[in-house]
Short mmCIF file of C-alpha atoms and ligand atoms in Angstrom, two decimals:
data_model
loop_
_atom_site.label_atom_id
_atom_site.label_comp_id
_atom_site.label_asym_id
_atom_site.label_seq_id
_atom_site.Cartn_x
_atom_site.Cartn_y
_atom_site.Cartn_z
CA UNK V 406 158.73 57.44 55.74
CA UNK V 407 156.80 57.90 58.96
CA UNK V 408 159.30 60.38 60.35
CA UNK V 409 158.97 62.63 57.33
CA UNK V 410 155.76 64.17 58.59
CA UNK V 411 157.31 65.15 61.85
CA UNK V 412 160.38 66.67 60.29
CA UNK V 413 158.15 68.72 58.04
CA UNK V 414 156.14 69.85 61.05
CA UNK V 415 159.29 70.96 62.84
CA UNK V 416 160.40 72.88 59.77
CA UNK V 417 156.97 74.40 59.53
CA UNK V 418 157.02 75.46 63.20
CA UNK V 419 160.52 76.92 62.87
CA UNK V 420 159.37 78.86 59.83
CA UNK V 421 156.30 80.09 61.69
CA UNK V 422 158.45 81.13 64.67
CA UNK V 423 160.79 83.02 62.33
CA UNK V 424 157.79 84.82 60.80
CA UNK V 425 156.52 85.67 64.28
CA UNK V 426 159.88 87.17 65.30
CA UNK V 427 160.13 89.17 62.09
CA UNK V 428 156.61 90.53 62.68
CA UNK V 429 157.29 91.40 66.32
CA UNK V 430 160.42 93.30 65.27
CA UNK V 431 158.15 95.55 63.19
CA UNK V 432 155.69 96.17 66.04
CA UNK V 433 156.47 99.11 68.35
CA UNK V 434 157.46 97.99 71.83
CA UNK V 435 157.08 99.74 75.17
CA UNK V 436 158.37 102.37 76.01
CA UNK V 437 158.04 103.72 72.44
CA UNK V 438 156.28 107.11 72.93
CA UNK V 439 153.84 106.47 70.05
CA UNK V 440 152.12 103.91 72.32
CA UNK V 441 151.20 106.79 74.65
CA UNK V 442 149.74 109.07 71.97
CA UNK V 443 146.11 109.52 70.97
CA UNK V 444 145.43 108.54 67.37
CA UNK V 445 143.45 110.95 65.12
CA UNK V 446 140.12 110.39 63.40
CA UNK V 447 140.49 109.11 59.83
CA UNK V 448 138.93 111.48 57.29
CA UNK V 449 140.29 110.15 54.00
CA UNK V 450 139.43 106.62 52.93
CA UNK V 451 141.94 106.05 50.14
CA UNK V 452 144.29 103.43 48.71
CA UNK V 453 146.95 104.26 51.30
CA UNK V 454 144.54 103.48 54.14
CA UNK V 455 143.56 100.15 52.55
CA UNK V 456 147.25 99.29 52.06
CA UNK V 457 148.02 100.08 55.69
CA UNK V 458 145.10 97.91 56.82
CA UNK V 459 146.32 95.00 54.67
CA UNK V 460 149.85 95.39 56.06
CA UNK V 461 148.53 95.42 59.64
CA UNK V 462 146.42 92.30 59.04
CA UNK V 463 149.47 90.46 57.66
CA UNK V 464 151.61 91.56 60.62
CA UNK V 465 148.90 90.60 63.11
CA UNK V 466 148.60 87.13 61.57
CA UNK V 467 152.35 86.61 61.43
CA UNK V 468 152.69 87.74 65.05
CA UNK V 469 149.93 85.26 66.06
CA UNK V 470 147.90 88.15 67.47
CA UNK V 471 144.13 88.65 67.46
CA UNK V 472 144.29 92.44 67.29
CA UNK V 473 146.67 95.24 66.29
CA UNK V 474 146.24 99.00 66.66
CA UNK V 475 147.76 101.61 64.31
CA UNK V 476 149.93 103.07 67.11
CA UNK V 477 151.66 99.70 67.29
CA UNK V 478 153.00 100.18 63.77
CA UNK V 479 153.91 103.82 64.38
CA UNK V 480 150.82 105.35 62.77
CA UNK V 481 148.43 107.75 64.51
CA UNK V 482 145.26 106.94 62.55
CA UNK V 483 142.24 105.70 64.50
CA UNK V 484 142.24 102.21 63.03
CA UNK V 485 142.81 98.72 64.34
CA UNK V 486 142.69 95.25 62.85
CA UNK V 487 140.95 92.40 64.60
CA UNK V 488 140.01 88.75 64.28
CA UNK V 489 136.55 88.33 65.78
CA UNK V 490 136.41 84.55 66.14
CA UNK V 491 138.24 81.73 64.36
CA UNK V 492 135.91 81.53 61.37
CA UNK V 493 135.78 85.26 60.79
CA UNK V 494 138.26 86.84 58.38
CA UNK V 495 140.47 89.49 59.97
CA UNK V 496 139.13 92.98 59.37
CA UNK V 497 140.05 96.61 59.87
CA UNK V 498 137.86 98.93 61.96
CA UNK V 499 138.26 102.67 61.44
CA UNK V 500 137.13 105.46 63.83
CA UNK V 501 135.81 102.96 66.39
CA UNK V 502 133.39 103.95 69.18
CA UNK V 503 132.52 101.60 72.01
CA UNK V 504 129.44 101.64 74.23
CA UNK V 505 129.16 99.12 77.08
CA UNK V 506 125.95 97.04 76.84
CA UNK V 507 126.07 95.74 80.39
CA UNK V 508 127.13 97.07 83.75
CA UNK V 509 128.63 93.69 84.52
CA UNK V 510 132.42 93.67 84.56
CA UNK V 511 134.72 90.70 84.20
CA UNK V 512 138.42 90.43 84.96
CA UNK V 513 140.71 88.38 82.72
CA UNK V 514 144.41 88.24 81.92
CA UNK V 515 145.47 90.30 78.90
CA UNK V 516 148.64 90.10 76.90
CA UNK V 517 149.84 92.68 74.38
CA UNK V 518 152.16 92.47 71.35
CA UNK V 519 153.86 95.69 72.54
CA UNK V 520 154.41 94.43 76.12
CA UNK V 521 156.36 91.17 75.77
CA UNK V 522 156.16 88.86 78.77
CA UNK V 523 153.44 90.94 80.46
CA UNK V 524 150.11 89.32 81.31
CA UNK V 525 147.93 91.32 83.71
CA UNK V 526 144.32 91.09 84.90
CA UNK V 527 142.09 93.77 83.35
CA UNK V 528 138.48 94.39 84.33
CA UNK V 529 136.14 95.30 81.46
CA UNK V 530 132.43 95.31 80.56
CA UNK V 531 131.49 91.84 79.27
CA UNK V 532 129.44 93.05 76.30
CA UNK V 533 129.77 96.14 74.12
CA UNK V 534 128.44 97.75 70.99
CA UNK V 535 131.19 98.61 68.52
CA UNK V 536 130.46 101.26 65.90
CA UNK V 537 132.86 102.51 63.29
CA UNK V 538 133.74 102.25 59.62
CA UNK V 539 135.40 99.79 57.30
CA UNK V 540 138.48 100.83 55.28
CA UNK V 541 136.10 101.76 52.45
CA UNK V 542 134.26 104.18 54.74
CA UNK V 543 131.07 102.14 55.07
CA UNK V 544 129.47 102.40 58.53
CA UNK V 545 129.32 99.30 60.68
CA UNK V 546 127.88 98.31 64.06
CA UNK V 547 128.50 95.08 65.93
CA UNK V 548 127.38 93.73 69.28
CA UNK V 549 130.15 91.73 70.90
CA UNK V 550 130.71 89.80 74.09
CA UNK V 551 133.36 87.63 75.70
CA UNK V 552 136.83 87.62 74.15
CA UNK V 553 135.77 89.74 71.16
CA UNK V 554 134.36 92.45 73.42
CA UNK V 555 137.57 92.41 75.45
CA UNK V 556 139.77 92.51 72.34
CA UNK V 557 138.10 95.58 70.79
CA UNK V 558 138.26 97.45 74.12
CA UNK V 559 141.99 96.65 74.29
CA UNK V 560 142.48 98.05 70.77
CA UNK V 561 140.52 101.25 71.39
CA UNK V 562 142.64 101.76 74.52
CA UNK V 563 145.72 101.64 72.27
CA UNK V 564 144.23 104.38 70.07
CA UNK V 565 143.83 106.50 73.23
CA UNK V 566 147.40 105.81 74.38
CA UNK V 567 146.26 103.50 77.19
CA UNK V 568 148.07 100.24 78.01
CA UNK V 569 146.91 97.17 79.96
CA UNK V 570 148.95 97.94 83.07
CA UNK V 571 147.14 101.31 83.37
CA UNK V 572 143.96 99.31 84.07
CA UNK V 573 145.26 96.59 86.34
CA UNK V 574 145.81 96.24 90.09
CA UNK V 575 148.68 98.19 91.72
CA UNK V 576 150.54 94.92 92.40
CA UNK V 577 150.19 93.63 88.83
CA UNK V 578 151.26 97.04 87.52
CA UNK V 579 154.40 96.98 89.65
CA UNK V 580 155.22 93.47 88.42
CA UNK V 581 154.59 94.44 84.79
CA UNK V 582 156.88 97.46 85.02
CA UNK V 583 159.56 95.32 86.67
CA UNK V 584 159.30 92.83 83.77
CA UNK V 585 159.62 95.67 81.25
CA UNK V 586 162.39 97.57 83.03
CA UNK V 587 165.41 95.50 81.82
CA UNK V 588 164.29 96.17 78.23
CA UNK V 589 164.15 99.90 78.97
CA UNK V 590 167.76 99.83 80.19
CA UNK V 591 168.89 97.90 77.11
CA UNK V 592 167.07 100.27 74.76
CA UNK V 593 168.53 103.29 76.59
CA UNK V 594 172.11 102.05 76.40
CA UNK V 595 172.09 101.66 72.64
ZN1 ZN R 1213 148.05 95.61 72.91
#
């Protein structure tokens, strides 16, 4: 019947929403102190690292995110996962280094899986060179612009313990902290 398709869609969306909530529950939320720590360089490229990368990619996909840093899953390895465009498979970048390729800055709203309900303007270089390694240790270098350039800068900030509201306007920072405050009270009272 004609309605069948819609019912299935609703079920599908409900299932997707349930997956998203389950994923978010596994992602560290502000004010978890691990989000303020600097992650360490990865020196050993082993099975455990590959497993962690695979787990982060699955979580990122389930949470409908485009990027996820190790701090956000409670790990202090310098690694993040990222989806660089819709046709690109998600990948893990280890020991990332970013060099701006232009002096031109652009401001855009950024959300974060660890800061629910917070969307603040962040000014960043519009194009960057990203160097680092894959989970197998092979060296890589990419030139990125637009949303991809913004996304990798956001992830490297995480690895340095920096959050979006550290880089926004004083007004937006105040608003962000006000949005997050009720959660802090709830977490503290448990
Ligand atoms: Zn984030």
